[in-house]
mmCIF file of C-alpha atoms in Angstrom:
data_model
loop_
_atom_site.group_PDB
_atom_site.id
_atom_site.type_symbol
_atom_site.label_atom_id
_atom_site.label_comp_id
_atom_site.label_asym_id
_atom_site.label_seq_id
_atom_site.Cartn_x
_atom_site.Cartn_y
_atom_site.Cartn_z
ATOM 1 C CA SER A 10 -2.539 21.263 30.039
ATOM 2 C CA LYS A 11 -1.163 18.682 32.485
ATOM 3 C CA ARG A 12 0.125 16.613 29.583
ATOM 4 C CA LYS A 13 3.716 17.841 29.607
ATOM 5 C CA TRP A 14 5.315 15.518 27.066
ATOM 6 C CA PHE A 15 4.251 15.328 23.461
ATOM 7 C CA SER A 16 5.225 14.006 20.039
ATOM 8 C CA LEU A 17 5.130 15.899 16.766
ATOM 9 C CA ILE A 18 3.172 14.735 13.721
ATOM 10 C CA TYR A 19 3.334 16.660 10.468
ATOM 11 C CA ASP A 20 2.853 16.207 6.763
ATOM 12 C CA GLU A 21 2.796 18.369 3.657
ATOM 13 C CA THR A 22 -0.333 18.805 1.578
ATOM 14 C CA CYS A 23 -1.533 20.966 -1.289
ATOM 15 C CA ASP A 24 -4.906 22.732 -1.075
ATOM 16 C CA GLU A 25 -7.312 23.464 -3.943
ATOM 17 C CA SER A 26 -5.532 26.742 -4.698
ATOM 18 C CA THR A 27 -2.277 24.755 -5.223
ATOM 19 C CA LEU A 28 -0.653 26.297 -2.140
ATOM 20 C CA GLU A 29 1.741 23.979 -0.323
ATOM 21 C CA GLN A 30 0.863 23.733 3.370
ATOM 22 C CA LEU A 31 2.264 21.962 6.390
ATOM 23 C CA CYS A 32 -0.307 20.264 8.607
ATOM 24 C CA VAL A 33 0.996 19.977 12.172
ATOM 25 C CA GLY A 34 -0.413 17.939 15.044
ATOM 26 C CA ILE A 35 0.739 16.858 18.474
ATOM 27 C CA ARG A 36 0.155 13.545 20.235
ATOM 28 C CA SER A 37 0.165 13.318 24.009
ATOM 29 C CA VAL A 38 -0.901 11.015 26.826
ATOM 30 C CA ASN A 39 -2.246 11.730 30.306
ATOM 31 C CA ASP A 40 -1.616 9.953 33.606
ATOM 32 C CA ASN A 41 -4.389 7.453 32.792
ATOM 33 C CA TYR A 42 -2.615 6.522 29.546
ATOM 34 C CA GLU A 43 -5.344 8.093 27.432
ATOM 35 C CA ILE A 44 -4.034 9.228 24.048
ATOM 36 C CA PHE A 45 -4.879 12.664 22.653
ATOM 37 C CA GLU A 46 -4.238 14.012 19.172
ATOM 38 C CA ASP A 47 -4.598 17.753 18.564
ATOM 39 C CA VAL A 48 -4.295 19.428 15.174
ATOM 40 C CA LEU A 49 -2.533 22.787 15.373
ATOM 41 C CA GLY A 50 -3.572 23.650 11.854
ATOM 42 C CA PRO A 51 -2.179 23.944 8.333
ATOM 43 C CA TYR A 52 0.510 26.544 7.678
ATOM 44 C CA GLU A 53 1.625 27.803 4.288
ATOM 45 C CA LEU A 54 5.181 26.973 3.234
ATOM 46 C CA SER A 55 7.282 29.411 1.231
ATOM 47 C CA ARG A 56 9.680 26.604 0.347
ATOM 48 C CA GLN A 57 9.607 22.828 0.779
ATOM 49 C CA ASN A 58 13.153 22.208 1.989
ATOM 50 C CA ALA A 59 13.960 20.834 5.446
ATOM 51 C CA GLU A 60 15.240 24.144 6.886
ATOM 52 C CA THR A 61 12.008 25.981 6.018
ATOM 53 C CA ILE A 62 9.837 23.190 7.426
ATOM 54 C CA VAL A 63 11.777 23.125 10.722
ATOM 55 C CA GLU A 64 11.566 26.913 10.984
ATOM 56 C CA VAL A 65 7.783 26.755 10.555
ATOM 57 C CA ILE A 66 7.478 23.954 13.133
ATOM 58 C CA PHE A 67 9.443 25.859 15.776
ATOM 59 C CA ASP A 68 7.404 28.996 15.052
ATOM 60 C CA ILE A 69 4.174 27.026 15.563
ATOM 61 C CA LEU A 70 5.410 25.581 18.861
ATOM 62 C CA THR A 71 6.374 29.056 20.087
ATOM 63 C CA ARG A 72 2.971 30.508 19.174
ATOM 64 C CA CYS A 73 1.231 27.633 21.000
ATOM 65 C CA GLY A 74 3.391 27.976 24.121
ATOM 66 C CA LEU A 75 5.081 24.609 23.630
ATOM 67 C CA ASN A 76 8.772 23.964 24.227
ATOM 68 C CA ILE A 77 10.715 21.645 21.962
ATOM 69 C CA SER A 78 12.499 20.305 25.057
ATOM 70 C CA ALA A 79 9.240 18.546 26.024
ATOM 71 C CA SER A 80 9.091 16.674 22.724
ATOM 72 C CA ARG A 81 9.702 12.941 22.926
ATOM 73 C CA GLY A 82 8.967 11.875 19.370
ATOM 74 C CA GLN A 83 8.372 12.896 15.771
ATOM 75 C CA SER A 84 6.571 11.053 13.003
ATOM 76 C CA TYR A 85 5.962 11.664 9.303
ATOM 77 C CA ASP A 86 6.521 9.990 5.936
ATOM 78 C CA GLY A 87 9.771 8.635 4.567
ATOM 79 C CA ALA A 88 10.555 11.437 2.095
ATOM 80 C CA SER A 89 14.233 12.423 2.083
ATOM 81 C CA SER A 90 13.443 16.023 3.037
ATOM 82 C CA MET A 91 11.614 14.750 6.121
ATOM 83 C CA SER A 92 13.431 11.628 7.331
ATOM 84 C CA GLY A 93 16.923 12.222 5.909
ATOM 85 C CA ILE A 94 19.539 11.275 8.510
ATOM 86 C CA TYR A 95 21.830 14.206 7.710
ATOM 87 C CA GLY A 96 19.863 17.193 6.436
ATOM 88 C CA GLY A 97 16.260 16.062 6.835
ATOM 89 C CA VAL A 98 13.685 17.485 9.231
ATOM 90 C CA SER A 99 14.218 14.608 11.670
ATOM 91 C CA ALA A 100 17.964 15.286 11.862
ATOM 92 C CA LEU A 101 17.490 19.039 12.357
ATOM 93 C CA VAL A 102 14.912 18.519 15.116
ATOM 94 C CA LEU A 103 17.184 15.977 16.833
ATOM 95 C CA LYS A 104 19.938 18.600 16.965
ATOM 96 C CA GLN A 105 17.622 20.770 19.061
ATOM 97 C CA GLN A 106 16.108 17.914 21.088
ATOM 98 C CA SER A 107 17.979 14.603 21.126
ATOM 99 C CA LYS A 108 15.080 12.824 22.874
ATOM 100 C CA ALA A 109 12.613 13.472 20.035
ATOM 101 C CA PHE A 110 12.999 10.013 18.496
ATOM 102 C CA PHE A 111 11.881 9.702 14.907
ATOM 103 C CA VAL A 112 9.437 6.945 13.896
ATOM 104 C CA GLN A 113 8.340 6.752 10.286
ATOM 105 C CA CYS A 114 4.568 6.882 9.724
ATOM 106 C CA ASN A 115 3.300 3.323 10.198
ATOM 107 C CA ALA A 116 0.700 3.547 7.438
ATOM 108 C CA ASP A 117 3.418 4.835 5.109
ATOM 109 C CA CYS A 118 5.623 1.867 6.105
ATOM 110 C CA LEU A 119 2.876 -0.576 5.177
ATOM 111 C CA ASP A 120 2.243 1.234 1.885
ATOM 112 C CA LEU A 121 5.952 1.124 1.038
ATOM 113 C CA ALA A 122 6.141 -2.561 1.936
ATOM 114 C CA THR A 123 3.244 -3.212 -0.436
ATOM 115 C CA ILE A 124 4.867 -1.112 -3.177
ATOM 116 C CA ASP A 125 8.155 -2.982 -2.756
ATOM 117 C CA PHE A 126 6.298 -6.288 -2.889
ATOM 118 C CA VAL A 127 4.633 -5.367 -6.193
ATOM 119 C CA ARG A 128 7.802 -3.977 -7.759
ATOM 120 C CA ARG A 129 9.754 -7.123 -6.931
ATOM 121 C CA SER A 130 7.095 -9.531 -8.110
ATOM 122 C CA PRO A 131 8.166 -11.331 -11.311
ATOM 123 C CA LYS A 132 4.918 -10.543 -13.093
ATOM 124 C CA ARG A 133 3.744 -7.096 -12.129
ATOM 125 C CA LEU A 134 1.791 -4.032 -13.156
ATOM 126 C CA ALA A 135 -1.603 -5.679 -13.583
ATOM 127 C CA ILE A 136 -3.998 -2.781 -13.732
ATOM 128 C CA LEU A 137 -7.467 -2.815 -15.197
ATOM 129 C CA LYS A 138 -8.148 0.896 -14.457
ATOM 130 C CA GLU A 139 -11.591 1.971 -12.990
ATOM 131 C CA ILE A 140 -15.222 1.536 -14.010
ATOM 132 C CA SER A 141 -16.368 4.993 -15.096
ATOM 133 C CA ASN A 142 -20.013 4.039 -15.583
ATOM 134 C CA GLN A 143 -22.251 1.296 -14.306
ATOM 135 C CA LEU A 144 -22.884 -1.473 -16.805
ATOM 136 C CA SER A 145 -26.342 -1.362 -18.400
ATOM 137 C CA MET A 146 -27.145 -4.809 -17.021
ATOM 138 C CA PRO A 147 -28.393 -6.134 -13.674
ATOM 139 C CA TYR A 148 -24.905 -6.062 -12.245
ATOM 140 C CA SER A 149 -23.589 -4.663 -8.974
ATOM 141 C CA ASN A 150 -20.821 -2.076 -9.164
ATOM 142 C CA LEU A 151 -17.240 -3.159 -8.636
ATOM 143 C CA THR A 152 -15.411 -1.221 -5.947
ATOM 144 C CA SER A 153 -12.644 1.104 -7.123
ATOM 145 C CA LEU A 154 -9.204 0.813 -5.601
ATOM 146 C CA CYS A 155 -8.210 3.439 -3.065
ATOM 147 C CA PRO A 156 -5.853 5.827 -4.927
ATOM 148 C CA THR A 157 -3.880 6.865 -1.821
ATOM 149 C CA ARG A 158 -3.790 3.707 0.306
ATOM 150 C CA ARG A 159 -2.223 0.742 -1.460
ATOM 151 C CA THR A 160 -3.143 -1.597 1.386
ATOM 152 C CA MET A 161 -6.882 -0.935 1.006
ATOM 153 C CA ARG A 162 -7.291 -3.508 -1.773
ATOM 154 C CA ALA A 163 -9.298 -6.316 -0.185
ATOM 155 C CA GLU A 164 -12.800 -4.939 -0.870
ATOM 156 C CA PRO A 165 -12.234 -4.381 -4.632
ATOM 157 C CA TYR A 166 -10.822 -7.895 -4.907
ATOM 158 C CA ASN A 167 -13.758 -9.344 -3.001
ATOM 159 C CA SER A 168 -16.332 -7.389 -5.031
ATOM 160 C CA LEU A 169 -14.993 -8.901 -8.252
ATOM 161 C CA LEU A 170 -14.856 -12.380 -6.731
ATOM 162 C CA ILE A 171 -18.515 -12.080 -5.680
ATOM 163 C CA ASN A 172 -19.603 -10.807 -9.100
ATOM 164 C CA TYR A 173 -17.134 -12.863 -11.115
ATOM 165 C CA GLU A 174 -19.636 -14.878 -13.129
ATOM 166 C CA LEU A 175 -21.830 -11.863 -13.863
ATOM 167 C CA ALA A 176 -18.800 -9.840 -14.906
ATOM 168 C CA ILE A 177 -17.809 -12.481 -17.469
ATOM 169 C CA GLN A 178 -21.363 -12.700 -18.858
ATOM 170 C CA ASN A 179 -21.759 -8.936 -19.178
ATOM 171 C CA LEU A 180 -18.404 -8.147 -20.783
ATOM 172 C CA ASN A 181 -19.707 -9.008 -24.272
ATOM 173 C CA TYR A 182 -22.244 -6.154 -24.047
ATOM 174 C CA VAL A 183 -19.977 -3.356 -22.900
ATOM 175 C CA TYR A 184 -19.861 -0.276 -25.121
ATOM 176 C CA LEU A 185 -19.021 2.396 -22.495
ATOM 177 C CA PHE A 186 -15.797 2.997 -20.571
ATOM 178 C CA ILE A 187 -14.563 -0.103 -18.735
ATOM 179 C CA LEU A 188 -11.856 0.472 -16.203
ATOM 180 C CA LEU A 189 -11.985 -2.617 -13.962
ATOM 181 C CA LEU A 190 -9.687 -1.582 -11.112
ATOM 182 C CA ILE A 191 -8.096 -4.814 -9.980
ATOM 183 C CA PHE A 192 -4.623 -4.616 -8.589
ATOM 184 C CA LEU A 193 -3.099 -7.869 -9.882
ATOM 185 C CA ALA A 194 0.648 -7.651 -9.671
ATOM 186 C CA TRP A 195 1.350 -10.679 -11.836
ATOM 187 C CA PHE A 196 -0.227 -9.823 -15.233
ATOM 188 C CA GLN A 197 2.126 -9.972 -18.207
ATOM 189 C CA GLU A 198 0.736 -6.700 -19.542
ATOM 190 C CA ALA A 199 -2.041 -4.289 -18.601
ATOM 191 C CA LEU A 200 -5.355 -4.747 -20.378
ATOM 192 C CA TYR A 201 -6.360 -1.822 -22.526
ATOM 193 C CA THR A 202 -8.991 0.654 -21.360
ATOM 194 C CA LEU A 203 -12.215 0.344 -23.327
ATOM 195 C CA ILE A 204 -13.135 3.650 -24.954
ATOM 196 C CA GLU A 205 -16.000 4.735 -27.166
ATOM 197 C CA GLU A 206 -14.561 4.115 -30.595
ATOM 198 C CA LYS A 207 -15.893 2.183 -33.547
ATOM 199 C CA GLY A 208 -14.932 -1.472 -33.418
ATOM 200 C CA GLY A 209 -12.683 -1.079 -30.378
ATOM 201 C CA PRO A 210 -14.880 -1.853 -27.346
ATOM 202 C CA GLY A 211 -16.132 -5.208 -28.582
ATOM 203 C CA ILE A 212 -12.662 -6.485 -29.441
ATOM 204 C CA ARG A 213 -11.183 -5.394 -26.141
ATOM 205 C CA ALA A 214 -14.154 -6.676 -24.159
ATOM 206 C CA ASN A 215 -13.693 -10.078 -25.790
ATOM 207 C CA GLY A 216 -10.020 -9.993 -24.841
ATOM 208 C CA LEU A 217 -10.876 -9.192 -21.233
ATOM 209 C CA HIS A 218 -13.548 -11.888 -21.273
ATOM 210 C CA GLU A 219 -10.966 -14.411 -22.467
ATOM 211 C CA GLN A 220 -8.497 -13.397 -19.752
ATOM 212 C CA MET A 221 -11.116 -13.723 -17.006
ATOM 213 C CA SER A 222 -12.055 -17.179 -18.261
ATOM 214 C CA LYS A 223 -8.582 -18.531 -17.579
ATOM 215 C CA PHE A 224 -7.469 -20.095 -14.351
ATOM 216 C CA TYR A 225 -4.399 -17.915 -13.812
ATOM 217 C CA PHE A 226 -6.569 -14.761 -13.719
ATOM 218 C CA PHE A 227 -8.773 -16.192 -10.976
ATOM 219 C CA PHE A 228 -5.770 -17.633 -9.141
ATOM 220 C CA ARG A 229 -4.023 -14.263 -8.995
ATOM 221 C CA LEU A 230 -7.258 -12.553 -8.015
ATOM 222 C CA LYS A 231 -7.655 -14.948 -5.086
ATOM 223 C CA LEU A 232 -3.992 -14.581 -4.156
ATOM 224 C CA GLY A 233 -4.281 -10.789 -4.240
ATOM 225 C CA TYR A 234 -7.337 -10.912 -1.986
ATOM 226 C CA LEU A 235 -5.496 -13.234 0.406
ATOM 227 C CA LEU A 236 -2.580 -10.787 0.711
ATOM 228 C CA PHE A 237 -4.437 -7.477 0.803
ATOM 229 C CA SER A 238 -7.263 -8.584 3.118
ATOM 230 C CA ALA A 239 -4.584 -9.262 5.739
ATOM 231 C CA THR A 240 -2.550 -6.078 5.159
ATOM 232 C CA GLU A 241 -5.735 -3.990 5.195
ATOM 233 C CA LYS A 242 -6.482 -5.166 8.740
ATOM 234 C CA LEU A 243 -2.985 -4.132 9.811
ATOM 235 C CA SER A 244 -3.467 -0.767 8.102
ATOM 236 C CA ARG A 245 -6.653 -0.094 10.088
ATOM 237 C CA ILE A 246 -4.940 -1.017 13.356
ATOM 238 C CA ILE A 247 -1.878 1.190 12.913
ATOM 239 C CA GLN A 248 -3.962 4.221 11.900
ATOM 240 C CA SER A 249 -6.057 4.129 15.065
ATOM 241 C CA SER A 250 -5.515 7.133 17.353
ATOM 242 C CA ARG A 251 -5.417 4.754 20.343
ATOM 243 C CA CYS A 252 -2.731 2.543 18.830
ATOM 244 C CA CYS A 253 0.664 2.636 20.528
ATOM 245 C CA LEU A 254 3.986 1.567 19.042
ATOM 246 C CA GLN A 255 3.900 -1.772 20.864
ATOM 247 C CA ASP A 256 0.532 -2.505 19.218
ATOM 248 C CA VAL A 257 2.044 -1.705 15.826
ATOM 249 C CA PHE A 258 5.039 -3.930 16.440
ATOM 250 C CA SER A 259 2.890 -6.830 17.696
ATOM 251 C CA SER A 260 0.376 -6.511 14.839
ATOM 252 C CA ALA A 261 3.118 -6.476 12.202
ATOM 253 C CA GLU A 262 4.718 -9.565 13.755
ATOM 254 C CA SER A 263 1.328 -11.319 13.814
ATOM 255 C CA LEU A 264 0.841 -10.590 10.116
ATOM 256 C CA ILE A 265 4.312 -11.912 9.314
ATOM 257 C CA ARG A 266 3.599 -15.118 11.277
ATOM 258 C CA TYR A 267 0.273 -15.490 9.446
ATOM 259 C CA PHE A 268 1.949 -15.226 6.040
ATOM 260 C CA GLU A 269 4.656 -17.677 7.102
ATOM 261 C CA ARG A 270 2.033 -20.110 8.405
ATOM 262 C CA ILE A 271 -0.069 -20.173 5.236
ATOM 263 C CA ARG A 272 3.101 -20.358 3.145
ATOM 264 C CA GLU A 273 3.859 -23.693 4.826
ATOM 265 C CA ASN A 274 0.362 -25.031 4.208
ATOM 266 C CA GLU A 275 0.411 -27.934 1.753
ATOM 267 C CA SER A 276 -3.289 -27.882 0.828
ATOM 268 C CA LEU A 277 -3.285 -26.579 -2.760
ATOM 269 C CA THR A 278 -6.241 -28.395 -4.279
ATOM 270 C CA ASP A 279 -7.265 -27.121 -7.718
ATOM 271 C CA LYS A 280 -6.208 -28.897 -10.911
ATOM 272 C CA PRO A 281 -5.406 -26.189 -13.460
ATOM 273 C CA ILE A 282 -3.733 -26.677 -16.822
ATOM 274 C CA LEU A 283 -0.130 -25.632 -17.298
ATOM 275 C CA GLU A 284 0.199 -23.081 -20.097
ATOM 276 C CA ARG A 285 2.414 -23.781 -23.080
ATOM 277 C CA HIS A 286 5.992 -22.712 -22.462
ATOM 278 C CA ARG A 287 6.823 -19.687 -24.588
ATOM 279 C CA ARG A 288 10.328 -18.776 -25.622
ATOM 280 C CA PRO A 289 11.082 -15.077 -26.136
ATOM 281 C CA PRO A 290 12.563 -13.936 -29.466
ATOM 282 C CA LYS A 291 16.334 -14.208 -29.647
ATOM 283 C CA ARG A 292 16.743 -10.432 -29.713
ATOM 284 C CA TYR A 293 15.161 -10.280 -26.244
ATOM 285 C CA GLN A 294 17.124 -13.136 -24.712
ATOM 286 C CA SER A 295 19.720 -12.153 -22.131
ATOM 287 C CA GLY A 296 21.685 -15.393 -22.256
ATOM 288 C CA SER A 297 19.852 -17.386 -19.576
ATOM 289 C CA ASP A 298 16.894 -19.569 -20.513
ATOM 290 C CA SER A 299 13.527 -18.887 -18.921
ATOM 291 C CA VAL A 300 12.385 -21.275 -16.217
ATOM 292 C CA GLU A 301 10.267 -24.144 -17.483
ATOM 293 C CA PHE A 302 7.970 -25.914 -15.017
ATOM 294 C CA SER A 303 7.193 -29.603 -15.293
ATOM 295 C CA SER A 304 3.704 -29.359 -13.791
ATOM 296 C CA TYR A 305 1.018 -26.774 -13.112
ATOM 297 C CA GLU A 306 1.282 -27.499 -9.377
ATOM 298 C CA GLN A 307 4.934 -26.476 -9.461
ATOM 299 C CA PHE A 308 4.160 -23.350 -11.517
ATOM 300 C CA TYR A 309 1.428 -21.973 -9.247
ATOM 301 C CA ARG A 310 3.115 -23.097 -6.041
ATOM 302 C CA GLN A 311 6.206 -21.117 -7.066
ATOM 303 C CA GLN A 312 4.094 -17.977 -7.564
ATOM 304 C CA TYR A 313 2.248 -18.558 -4.293
ATOM 305 C CA MET A 314 5.422 -19.103 -2.258
ATOM 306 C CA GLU A 315 7.345 -16.269 -3.897
ATOM 307 C CA SER A 316 4.521 -13.765 -3.352
ATOM 308 C CA LEU A 317 4.266 -14.617 0.344
ATOM 309 C CA GLU A 318 8.045 -14.571 0.758
ATOM 310 C CA ILE A 319 8.308 -11.107 -0.797
ATOM 311 C CA ALA A 320 5.462 -9.823 1.394
ATOM 312 C CA VAL A 321 7.124 -11.183 4.558
ATOM 313 C CA ASN A 322 10.514 -9.700 3.625
ATOM 314 C CA MET A 323 9.066 -6.267 2.872
ATOM 315 C CA LEU A 324 7.114 -6.216 6.152
ATOM 316 C CA GLN A 325 10.207 -7.220 8.113
ATOM 317 C CA ASN A 326 12.297 -4.528 6.416
ATOM 318 C CA ARG A 327 9.783 -1.733 6.975
ATOM 319 C CA PHE A 328 8.788 -2.592 10.547
ATOM 320 C CA THR A 329 12.274 -2.965 12.005
ATOM 321 C CA GLN A 330 13.110 0.713 12.435
ATOM 322 C CA LYS A 331 16.001 1.239 14.822
ATOM 323 C CA ASN A 332 13.892 3.205 17.343
ATOM 324 C CA PHE A 333 11.063 0.648 17.547
ATOM 325 C CA LYS A 334 12.505 -1.655 20.215
ATOM 326 C CA LEU A 335 13.941 1.280 22.155
ATOM 327 C CA LEU A 336 10.559 2.989 22.363
ATOM 328 C CA CYS A 337 8.695 -0.264 23.068
ATOM 329 C CA ASN A 338 10.976 -0.986 26.031
#
């Protein structure tokens, strides 16, 4: 091939027979700046440490007639065995070829930024697990959350928003499994999964019905859709085979500016009711009193601003890798 320079892309995966394999690909560009991605195939790993992975990679390059000296980049996830700066795969490859700059997988960066955002949110872990069966009512199915891509959350949020009224009406008749997958990072506690047991489904369905009837549920649903509909667009862009690093950098900056712009918007219009302030039992108090808000506008504005601020900070942290500006220039 006339495409002399290339970058390495690899990731570990487990097949159906539980064998650990390394999937290796190369990315190259021709004189017309057309991008090509070629999969060299999965290769079984005897061990999963960095030395074994590097040995397999060099063996693959030798078999394919490729020289590591022509490598100008390497990309994979942020696991310590892969991206560790001392004994990781990236460090070992750099010892052989100092020009093979490491860039962490962009989709993985966005996933990690989303994970960090959820973990640092003051009210987190809102999971209403998946719908296992369609409701026996004229009701359209809710979309399950993607189990491997945390940024692909907009469609499930939107599907519940569209069917919100029907969902509330039908909850009183549920007697099968209900696992309503909605990723709401601000719930105080996860709602229980409805299972086929005597007396249980009706009680839990009523509890879910009551939660969905409250303003804060709908507010957080709308806020989640606002955040994830934007990050999902960025996720689609950075996973395109024709996307270059400059596109990634520009798209991430555009998303950050968008979040900052809507964070400064003063048009919060609804008139919800502020919930009664609850004091935790003394045995759970850490010495500092919980924050008490004087108005519902202040309460929901604080959640709105804090969520956007966390999202912006996580995006800035994940998309400021030291090699980004060097490679873009």
